């Protein structure tokens, strides 16, 4: 699929970029980072307009976030009904809700770019727990701006080998996402140990 | 963390404990992969990206730090009228020859200019 997407970049790069960043916010495994890097490099070589690249990637990402949030929000009723009989699952939802309420803006912001693999899941959690739409939208708008600017900018500046940047940035974001999840779970474990004493 | 504590977690929080171990291992895996990738890419030979069908002449020129006009010329195109946003695949098709031939020509040119 990566080859197919790249081969369409020169001819129909702008709509392709929009679709890719949109889908990547909805858990579809598309190589959006690589495509943004390549689009940035194309823009630097004069094959695409950098303004259009940034705008298309940005609008795709923001509308993808909104779609994920809205879908989970609409599913709130059925989810609550499903969890009604399950105390543990309901408690987990409550924990997620409290955590997001306290540091939700920052979580949404950082999972747009620094820990981007977690982004789609945070969208769903935010929608399903009824996290404020205003706060979600502002953090998403700011975070996606950083994401798009970093990747298109790196592609523009280091056009020599986008494969390298995609490789390194993929490891960094995935590693940080895993470390973040491990930290949350570790804190949870330590707390339950503390309570047991 | 004592053995008693670990046993307590295993008995009462098994799923969370397993998820924690999995996430930690995953984080270590990506850290290791980053180190391996950094070593791999620190070799300048690996930095030059071999021409491929999806690339444009402008992209190849930037990747290899050569003049885009020279790249167009090496492919038998008029550098002044050659349009932007045309892939190597498009050029091969317009010239009625296989893409692999065009890429071979381009690679030969690049090897010559950037020994």
Short mmCIF file of C-alpha atoms in Angstrom, two decimals:
data_model
loop_
_atom_site.label_atom_id
_atom_site.label_comp_id
_atom_site.label_asym_id
_atom_site.label_seq_id
_atom_site.Cartn_x
_atom_site.Cartn_y
_atom_site.Cartn_z
CA UNK A 1 0.00 0.00 0.00
CA UNK A 2 2.91 2.35 0.75
CA UNK A 3 4.12 2.06 -2.85
CA UNK A 4 0.64 2.66 -4.17
CA UNK A 5 0.18 5.77 -2.02
CA UNK A 6 3.61 7.13 -2.96
CA UNK A 7 3.01 6.60 -6.68
CA UNK A 8 -0.14 8.72 -6.46
CA UNK A 9 1.60 11.51 -4.57
CA UNK A 10 2.93 13.53 -7.51
CA UNK A 11 -0.32 13.43 -9.48
CA UNK A 12 -3.01 13.56 -6.79
CA UNK A 13 -0.99 14.28 -3.68
CA UNK A 14 -3.28 16.79 -2.01
CA UNK A 15 -6.52 14.72 -1.81
CA UNK A 16 -4.43 11.62 -1.07
CA UNK A 17 -2.76 13.36 1.85
CA UNK A 18 -6.12 14.48 3.23
CA UNK A 19 -7.52 10.94 3.04
CA UNK A 20 -4.42 9.41 4.63
CA UNK A 21 -4.24 11.68 7.66
CA UNK A 22 -8.02 11.40 8.06
CA UNK A 23 -7.91 7.60 8.09
CA UNK A 24 -4.84 7.43 10.34
CA UNK A 25 -6.83 9.20 13.08
CA UNK A 26 -9.41 6.41 12.88
CA UNK A 27 -7.11 3.42 13.54
CA UNK A 28 -6.65 2.62 9.84
CA UNK A 29 -2.97 1.59 9.51
CA UNK A 30 -1.90 3.93 6.70
CA UNK A 31 1.68 5.26 6.46
CA UNK A 32 0.61 8.87 7.09
CA UNK A 33 3.96 10.00 8.53
CA UNK A 34 5.91 8.67 5.54
CA UNK A 35 3.44 10.26 3.12
CA UNK A 36 3.71 13.64 4.87
CA UNK A 37 7.51 13.42 4.76
CA UNK A 38 7.40 12.59 1.04
CA UNK A 39 4.92 15.41 0.39
CA UNK A 40 7.21 17.84 2.22
CA UNK A 41 10.12 16.67 0.07
CA UNK A 42 8.03 17.03 -3.09
CA UNK A 43 7.07 20.54 -2.02
CA UNK A 44 10.73 21.42 -1.52
CA UNK A 45 11.44 20.22 -5.07
CA UNK A 46 8.58 22.31 -6.46
CA UNK A 47 6.31 19.36 -7.31
CA UNK A 48 3.62 20.25 -4.77
CA UNK A 49 2.64 23.49 -3.04
CA UNK A 50 3.78 23.48 0.60
CA UNK A 51 0.72 25.48 1.66
CA UNK A 52 -1.64 22.95 0.11
CA UNK A 53 0.33 20.05 1.65
CA UNK A 54 0.11 21.53 5.15
CA UNK A 55 -3.55 22.46 4.80
CA UNK A 56 -4.67 19.10 3.37
CA UNK A 57 -2.79 17.06 5.97
CA UNK A 58 -4.02 19.32 8.78
CA UNK A 59 -7.68 19.32 7.73
CA UNK A 60 -7.59 15.55 7.25
CA UNK A 61 -6.14 14.97 10.72
CA UNK A 62 -8.49 17.37 12.52
CA UNK A 63 -11.61 15.99 10.81
CA UNK A 64 -10.38 12.45 11.55
CA UNK A 65 -10.10 13.33 15.24
CA UNK A 66 -13.58 14.87 15.20
CA UNK A 67 -15.04 11.81 13.50
CA UNK A 68 -13.52 9.41 16.05
CA UNK A 69 -14.68 11.56 18.95
CA UNK A 70 -18.20 11.98 17.55
CA UNK A 71 -18.59 8.27 16.79
CA UNK A 72 -17.60 7.29 20.34
CA UNK A 73 -19.82 10.01 21.77
CA UNK A 74 -22.81 8.71 19.80
CA UNK A 75 -22.05 5.20 21.06
CA UNK A 76 -22.09 6.38 24.67
CA UNK A 77 -25.63 5.18 25.38
CA UNK A 78 -25.02 1.62 24.10
CA UNK A 79 -21.62 1.46 25.86
CA UNK A 80 -23.14 2.49 29.20
CA UNK A 81 -25.89 -0.09 28.74
CA UNK A 82 -23.28 -2.73 27.96
CA UNK A 83 -21.22 -1.86 31.05
CA UNK A 84 -24.26 -1.68 33.34
CA UNK A 85 -23.81 -5.23 34.60
CA UNK A 86 -20.01 -5.20 34.69
CA UNK A 87 -18.61 -3.45 37.72
CA UNK A 88 -14.92 -3.74 36.76
CA UNK A 89 -15.34 -2.44 33.21
CA UNK A 90 -17.50 0.39 34.48
CA UNK A 91 -14.82 1.26 37.05
CA UNK A 92 -12.19 1.33 34.31
CA UNK A 93 -14.33 3.77 32.31
CA UNK A 94 -14.73 5.92 35.40
CA UNK A 95 -10.96 5.93 35.99
CA UNK A 96 -10.38 6.94 32.37
CA UNK A 97 -12.99 9.68 32.70
CA UNK A 98 -11.43 11.14 35.85
CA UNK A 99 -7.93 10.97 34.38
CA UNK A 100 -9.00 12.71 31.16
CA UNK A 101 -10.89 15.33 33.12
CA UNK A 102 -7.76 16.19 35.06
CA UNK A 103 -5.15 16.12 32.30
CA UNK A 104 -7.22 15.50 29.18
CA UNK A 105 -6.10 18.53 27.22
CA UNK A 106 -2.43 17.66 27.62
CA UNK A 107 -3.08 13.97 26.85
CA UNK A 108 -4.96 14.81 23.66
CA UNK A 109 -2.26 17.31 22.63
CA UNK A 110 0.69 14.96 23.21
CA UNK A 111 -0.97 11.93 21.60
CA UNK A 112 -1.34 13.91 18.36
CA UNK A 113 2.39 14.04 17.65
CA UNK A 114 4.75 12.90 20.42
CA UNK A 115 2.94 9.60 21.10
CA UNK A 116 0.88 9.50 17.93
CA UNK A 117 0.19 5.74 17.94
CA UNK A 118 -2.12 6.34 20.92
CA UNK A 119 -4.07 9.13 19.20
CA UNK A 120 -7.01 7.13 17.78
CA UNK A 121 -7.61 5.39 21.12
CA UNK A 122 -7.61 8.68 23.01
CA UNK A 123 -10.17 10.05 20.52
CA UNK A 124 -12.50 7.17 21.28
CA UNK A 125 -11.94 7.36 25.03
CA UNK A 126 -12.55 11.10 25.04
CA UNK A 127 -15.81 10.69 23.12
CA UNK A 128 -17.02 7.68 25.09
CA UNK A 129 -16.35 9.25 28.50
CA UNK A 130 -18.02 12.54 27.56
CA UNK A 131 -14.83 14.63 27.72
CA UNK A 132 -15.57 18.28 26.90
CA UNK A 133 -15.81 18.74 23.11
CA UNK A 134 -14.39 22.26 23.34
CA UNK A 135 -11.26 21.13 25.22
CA UNK A 136 -10.85 18.12 22.93
CA UNK A 137 -11.14 20.26 19.79
CA UNK A 138 -8.69 22.89 20.98
CA UNK A 139 -6.07 20.32 22.03
CA UNK A 140 -6.60 18.37 18.79
CA UNK A 141 -6.29 21.52 16.65
CA UNK A 142 -3.05 22.51 18.40
CA UNK A 143 -1.55 19.00 18.47
CA UNK A 144 -2.28 18.21 14.83
CA UNK A 145 -0.71 21.53 13.82
CA UNK A 146 2.50 20.42 15.53
CA UNK A 147 2.30 16.94 13.96
CA UNK A 148 1.74 18.19 10.40
CA UNK A 149 4.38 20.92 10.68
CA UNK A 150 7.03 18.56 12.07
CA UNK A 151 6.62 15.86 9.43
CA UNK A 152 6.07 18.06 6.36
CA UNK A 153 8.87 20.31 7.66
CA UNK A 154 11.28 17.39 8.14
CA UNK A 155 10.44 16.16 4.63
CA UNK A 156 11.09 19.64 3.27
CA UNK A 157 14.36 20.14 5.14
CA UNK A 158 15.85 16.62 4.91
CA UNK A 159 14.68 15.48 1.51
CA UNK A 160 17.77 13.28 1.12
CA UNK A 161 16.15 10.23 2.63
CA UNK A 162 12.61 10.21 3.96
CA UNK A 163 12.84 6.48 4.71
CA UNK A 164 15.38 7.25 7.40
CA UNK A 165 13.21 9.92 9.04
CA UNK A 166 10.15 7.66 8.90
CA UNK A 167 12.16 4.82 10.45
CA UNK A 168 13.59 6.90 13.30
CA UNK A 169 10.43 8.88 14.07
CA UNK A 170 8.35 5.69 13.98
CA UNK A 171 10.54 4.10 16.65
CA UNK A 172 10.52 7.23 18.79
CA UNK A 173 6.75 7.77 18.79
CA UNK A 174 5.94 4.07 19.25
CA UNK A 175 8.53 3.72 22.03
CA UNK A 176 7.23 6.77 23.88
CA UNK A 177 3.63 5.55 23.51
CA UNK A 178 4.55 2.15 24.98
CA UNK A 179 6.55 3.79 27.79
CA UNK A 180 3.60 6.07 28.58
CA UNK A 181 1.19 3.11 28.79
CA UNK A 182 3.71 1.17 30.93
CA UNK A 183 4.00 4.16 33.30
CA UNK A 184 0.22 4.44 33.70
CA UNK A 185 -0.13 0.71 34.35
CA UNK A 186 2.88 0.67 36.69
CA UNK A 187 1.44 3.49 38.77
CA UNK A 188 -1.85 1.68 38.89
CA UNK A 189 -0.13 -1.51 40.12
CA UNK A 190 1.88 0.32 42.78
CA UNK A 191 -1.25 2.03 44.04
CA UNK A 192 -3.17 -1.22 44.35
CA UNK A 193 -0.20 -2.72 46.20
CA UNK A 194 -0.23 0.25 48.55
CA UNK A 195 -3.94 -0.17 49.22
CA UNK A 196 -3.47 -3.87 49.97
CA UNK A 197 -1.15 -3.12 52.89
CA UNK B 1 9.07 -4.58 45.08
CA UNK B 2 9.10 -7.76 47.10
CA UNK B 3 8.13 -11.30 46.12
CA UNK B 4 5.07 -11.04 48.34
CA UNK B 5 4.04 -7.88 46.54
CA UNK B 6 4.55 -9.48 43.16
CA UNK B 7 2.53 -12.52 44.24
CA UNK B 8 -0.24 -10.25 45.46
CA UNK B 9 -0.38 -8.47 42.08
CA UNK B 10 -0.31 -11.79 40.23
CA UNK B 11 -3.26 -13.03 42.26
CA UNK B 12 -5.37 -9.88 42.20
CA UNK B 13 -4.24 -7.76 39.26
CA UNK B 14 -3.04 -10.39 36.80
CA UNK B 15 -4.34 -8.69 33.64
CA UNK B 16 -2.89 -5.29 34.56
CA UNK B 17 0.43 -6.89 35.48
CA UNK B 18 0.63 -8.74 32.17
CA UNK B 19 -0.31 -5.58 30.26
CA UNK B 20 2.38 -3.68 32.18
CA UNK B 21 5.02 -6.29 31.28
CA UNK B 22 3.91 -6.26 27.63
CA UNK B 23 4.04 -2.45 27.42
CA UNK B 24 7.49 -2.39 29.08
CA UNK B 25 8.83 -5.00 26.68
CA UNK B 26 7.37 -3.08 23.75
CA UNK B 27 9.02 0.15 24.93
CA UNK B 28 12.37 -1.67 25.22
CA UNK B 29 11.90 -3.18 21.77
CA UNK B 30 11.36 0.23 20.17
CA UNK B 31 14.31 1.72 22.07
CA UNK B 32 16.50 -1.09 20.72
CA UNK B 33 15.10 -0.62 17.22
CA UNK B 34 15.91 3.07 17.42
CA UNK B 35 19.53 2.28 18.31
CA UNK B 36 19.80 -0.23 15.46
CA UNK B 37 18.25 2.26 13.02
CA UNK B 38 20.57 5.06 14.18
CA UNK B 39 23.60 2.85 13.55
CA UNK B 40 22.27 1.77 10.15
CA UNK B 41 21.49 5.29 8.95
CA UNK B 42 24.76 6.75 10.21
CA UNK B 43 26.38 5.02 7.22
CA UNK B 44 26.34 7.60 4.38
CA UNK B 45 25.93 4.83 1.76
CA UNK B 46 22.51 4.03 3.17
CA UNK B 47 21.42 7.66 2.92
CA UNK B 48 21.30 7.87 -0.86
CA UNK B 49 17.86 6.75 -1.89
CA UNK B 50 17.77 4.56 -5.01
CA UNK B 51 15.49 6.03 -7.71
CA UNK B 52 11.99 4.57 -7.76
CA UNK B 53 8.93 4.95 -9.99
CA UNK B 54 7.00 7.21 -7.62
CA UNK B 55 9.76 9.82 -7.44
CA UNK B 56 9.87 12.97 -9.54
CA UNK B 57 13.05 14.36 -11.14
CA UNK B 58 12.93 17.14 -8.55
CA UNK B 59 12.83 14.61 -5.70
CA UNK B 60 15.75 12.60 -7.08
CA UNK B 61 17.72 15.81 -7.59
CA UNK B 62 17.20 16.84 -3.95
CA UNK B 63 17.88 13.39 -2.59
CA UNK B 64 21.22 13.21 -4.42
CA UNK B 65 21.93 16.93 -4.20
CA UNK B 66 22.32 17.47 -7.91
CA UNK B 67 20.78 20.07 -10.23
CA UNK B 68 17.21 19.05 -11.24
CA UNK B 69 17.93 20.30 -14.77
CA UNK B 70 20.82 17.85 -15.06
CA UNK B 71 18.54 15.01 -13.94
CA UNK B 72 15.96 15.97 -16.58
CA UNK B 73 18.70 16.15 -19.21
CA UNK B 74 20.08 12.75 -18.21
CA UNK B 75 16.65 11.28 -18.94
CA UNK B 76 16.52 12.86 -22.39
CA UNK B 77 14.05 15.58 -21.37
CA UNK B 78 14.22 19.26 -22.18
CA UNK B 79 15.07 20.83 -18.81
CA UNK B 80 13.35 24.10 -19.71
CA UNK B 81 9.96 22.67 -20.67
CA UNK B 82 9.91 19.59 -18.38
CA UNK B 83 6.86 19.93 -16.17
CA UNK B 84 6.88 19.61 -12.38
CA UNK B 85 4.95 16.88 -10.61
CA UNK B 86 5.70 14.17 -13.18
CA UNK B 87 6.92 10.83 -11.80
CA UNK B 88 9.63 8.65 -13.29
CA UNK B 89 6.88 6.17 -14.10
CA UNK B 90 5.03 8.84 -16.15
CA UNK B 91 8.24 9.75 -17.98
CA UNK B 92 8.98 6.12 -18.86
CA UNK B 93 5.46 5.71 -20.18
CA UNK B 94 5.66 8.90 -22.24
CA UNK B 95 8.99 7.74 -23.69
CA UNK B 96 7.53 4.32 -24.41
CA UNK B 97 10.20 2.34 -22.56
CA UNK B 98 10.19 0.15 -19.46
CA UNK B 99 10.61 1.88 -16.11
CA UNK B 100 13.56 -0.35 -15.18
CA UNK B 101 15.52 0.94 -18.23
CA UNK B 102 14.90 4.53 -17.26
CA UNK B 103 15.89 3.86 -13.64
CA UNK B 104 19.06 2.08 -14.84
CA UNK B 105 19.99 5.14 -16.95
CA UNK B 106 19.31 7.44 -14.03
CA UNK B 107 21.34 5.27 -11.63
CA UNK B 108 24.24 5.27 -14.10
CA UNK B 109 24.08 9.07 -14.32
CA UNK B 110 23.94 9.43 -10.54
CA UNK B 111 26.85 7.03 -10.03
CA UNK B 112 28.84 9.14 -12.49
CA UNK B 113 28.11 12.51 -10.88
CA UNK B 114 28.28 11.28 -7.27
CA UNK B 115 31.06 8.68 -7.14
#
